[in-house]
Each structure stands twice: as C-alpha cells, then as structure tokens.
Amino acid sequence: MLVTGKEILQHADDHQYAVGAFNVNNMEIIQAIAEAADELRAPVILQASQGAIKYAGVEYITALVKTTAELIDVPIALHLDHGTDFEEIIKCIRNGFTSVMIDASKHELEENIRLTKEIVRIAHSVGVSVEAELGKIGGTEDQVVVSEAEATYTDPEEAKVFAEETGVDSLAIAVGTAHGVYKGEPKVDIERIKQIDSVVKVPLVLHGSSGVPYDTLENAVGAGIRKINIDTDIRASFAGAVKSFVSENPDEIDPRKILKPARQRMADTVKEKIKVFGSDGKAWK
Ligand code: G3H
Ligand code: ZN
C-alpha cells in the first residue's frame, strides 16, 4: 500500500522506531527491498535521487514502486531524495511520488527557508509530504557534494525555527554522518540529536547511514531519529555479489544468472538494517 511520507513517519514516531529509507535505481534493487520488507512486515521508504531518475526515468521508477506497493502488503512511501532542482521536484509530485525532499541546505538559513516553504506550499496542496535539510551533511550523494571542510552540524535552535517557519513534515539533520564510504569510524553526536528532538516537533532523518556501527544507529533511534537513509551499503552488496559471481563464472552471459545473487545479497543487507532500525513487525496495514 502506497502511503505518504508523513503517515509512515508518524507511525514510527508514535511507536519509537525508525523507517528504513533505501535508495533505488533499478528493478532488482526495488525487488530486494520488497522481499525484505514483506518478509519482516516492515514499513519502508523507497527513495530515488535525481541521479536515479536521470538513469532509470521517472515513469519506470514510479511504475515499479507502485507495482511493489500493490504486490506486497506493507506501507510503502515513494520519496524523492535530495531534490535540489525545482522542476525535478515538481516532476516527481506530478508523477505520483508521495513524498519529496527539498535539499536547499547549501544556502544560507533564510534562503533555505524561502525555497523549502515554496515546495511545502505546492506539495501540501496535493497531499505530498516534504523533507528538508538543515546543516550540511558531508560526502557525496549523486549530485550533492559537500567537502569535509564545508560540513556543518545542525544547530538545535535554528532547527526549531526552520521547522516551524517552513511547515516541513520531517527534517534531515547533520550530526556527524557523511554520504558514501567512511575512512574511519563516524562519530555521531547523539546528544545533539536529543537536543534537536526536544525542540523540533517533526520526525528527524539521518542521512549517510551506511557504514555507521549498529549500536550507534540504535542510539540514534533512541535519541529521536525516525528515518534512516541507506544507499552505499546496497550499492556495495550489489557490486560485491556481481563481481564475485562474474569472477567465478567468467563465461556466463545471462543477466538473470548474474543479477540473481546480487538481488539476494541486497535483500539480506536490507533485512539486517530493518532489524537494527526496529521497524520489523511494524507494518500496520
Ligand atoms: O540520501 C541518501 C543517504 O543519505 C544515503 O547515504 O550512501 O551513506 O548510505 P549512504
Ligand atoms: Zn542523503
């Protein structure tokens, strides 16, 4: 069942767990997440970045996710990840996304508020939920690149003002995670999550969550994180499985045989994450 981002995160907030938001680019990734969510009875968010939409086409992504939502009996939200372009965001809304992210975090506070408010007004008028970002999350996520020096943590008081003025449904915060593969162990500021959570009413989102130790993620959920984004770990599972299959079977040319173990490995990765986030068994319809 396709639901809005707001509905899925409201349930997580009411029951104190985090929903896994997994990045999708093709059918096999979507099927892997569907298998995991269905088996564990977990609500999930399937999210596509602007890069994924450029690669697969918005119509394919939308049709695949809508089909998934008809085939499996768990709540699913279709979300645009890191929307930086006004036209791209509108395109997703028109195509049936139930949630969009406006990422205007590279701008100064006032401009971030102005751009976010504009998207909130349009998206809410057609029942689509909105996530925004405050603070700058380091690393690279498709077209969003933030160097270590540019990365800045979210200020709790600013977050309060931002959430109230924009009317967003969820807020991505910068608390020490980064997009992509970590060089060392990430240091996540759990106290800051608690402080932000105590003054911001909407659910909080953790980006750059691949490679973050599981006890840290559990603490982040305990501190108030309600949506956890995973992309890199799915890519690594996909690429690792394809590489080992091809090196063991160099003469195989059947895409089905090459991709099947990759799909299975991605499903296993997603299942592991769902259990850590505490969303297993939480599907309410
Ligand atoms: O927006 C997507 C995520 O924040 C993914 O981050 O690639 O580090 O898992 P990740
Ligand atoms: Zn992200």
mmCIF file of N, CA and C in Angstrom, residues 10 20 34 65 79 90 103 169 189 192-193 203 205 247 260:
data_model
loop_
_atom_site.group_PDB
_atom_site.id
_atom_site.type_symbol
_atom_site.label_atom_id
_atom_site.label_comp_id
_atom_site.label_asym_id
_atom_site.label_seq_id
_atom_site.Cartn_x
_atom_site.Cartn_y
_atom_site.Cartn_z
ATOM 1 N N GLN A 10 4.932 9.245 10.949
ATOM 2 C CA GLN A 10 4.102 9.469 12.143
ATOM 3 C C GLN A 10 3.974 8.173 12.952
ATOM 4 N N GLY A 20 13.357 2.444 7.473
ATOM 5 C CA GLY A 20 14.482 2.402 6.537
ATOM 6 C C GLY A 20 14.089 3.083 5.243
ATOM 7 N N ALA A 34 11.695 -4.992 -1.467
ATOM 8 C CA ALA A 34 10.335 -5.525 -1.304
ATOM 9 C C ALA A 34 10.368 -6.876 -0.602
ATOM 10 N N VAL A 65 7.658 1.073 -8.323
ATOM 11 C CA VAL A 65 7.333 1.205 -6.894
ATOM 12 C C VAL A 65 5.822 1.038 -6.674
ATOM 13 N N HIS A 79 9.613 8.316 -2.382
ATOM 14 C CA HIS A 79 10.194 9.591 -1.949
ATOM 15 C C HIS A 79 11.307 10.054 -2.894
ATOM 16 N N ILE A 90 8.901 19.056 -8.911
ATOM 17 C CA ILE A 90 7.525 19.134 -9.434
ATOM 18 C C ILE A 90 7.224 17.905 -10.301
ATOM 19 N N ASP A 103 16.291 19.798 -0.850
ATOM 20 C CA ASP A 103 17.590 19.974 -0.195
ATOM 21 C C ASP A 103 18.169 21.317 -0.618
ATOM 22 N N ASP A 169 7.442 18.264 6.950
ATOM 23 C CA ASP A 169 6.931 17.075 7.640
ATOM 24 C C ASP A 169 8.037 16.273 8.307
ATOM 25 N N ASP A 189 26.918 12.574 16.862
ATOM 26 C CA ASP A 189 26.638 13.376 18.056
ATOM 27 C C ASP A 189 25.217 13.060 18.568
ATOM 28 N N ARG A 192 23.333 15.801 20.441
ATOM 29 C CA ARG A 192 22.760 16.831 19.569
ATOM 30 C C ARG A 192 21.410 16.360 18.997
ATOM 31 N N ILE A 193 21.338 15.055 18.663
ATOM 32 C CA ILE A 193 20.052 14.524 18.165
ATOM 33 C C ILE A 193 18.986 14.730 19.251
ATOM 34 N N PRO A 203 9.398 14.482 12.746
ATOM 35 C CA PRO A 203 10.391 13.395 12.799
ATOM 36 C C PRO A 203 11.742 13.794 12.178
ATOM 37 N N VAL A 205 15.561 12.911 10.466
ATOM 38 C CA VAL A 205 16.097 11.995 9.454
ATOM 39 C C VAL A 205 17.621 11.943 9.529
ATOM 40 N N SER A 247 33.578 -13.306 -11.472
ATOM 41 C CA SER A 247 34.937 -13.889 -11.431
ATOM 42 C C SER A 247 34.882 -15.419 -11.299
ATOM 43 N N LYS A 260 20.847 -12.361 -10.133
ATOM 44 C CA LYS A 260 20.071 -13.015 -9.070
ATOM 45 C C LYS A 260 20.807 -13.038 -7.719
#
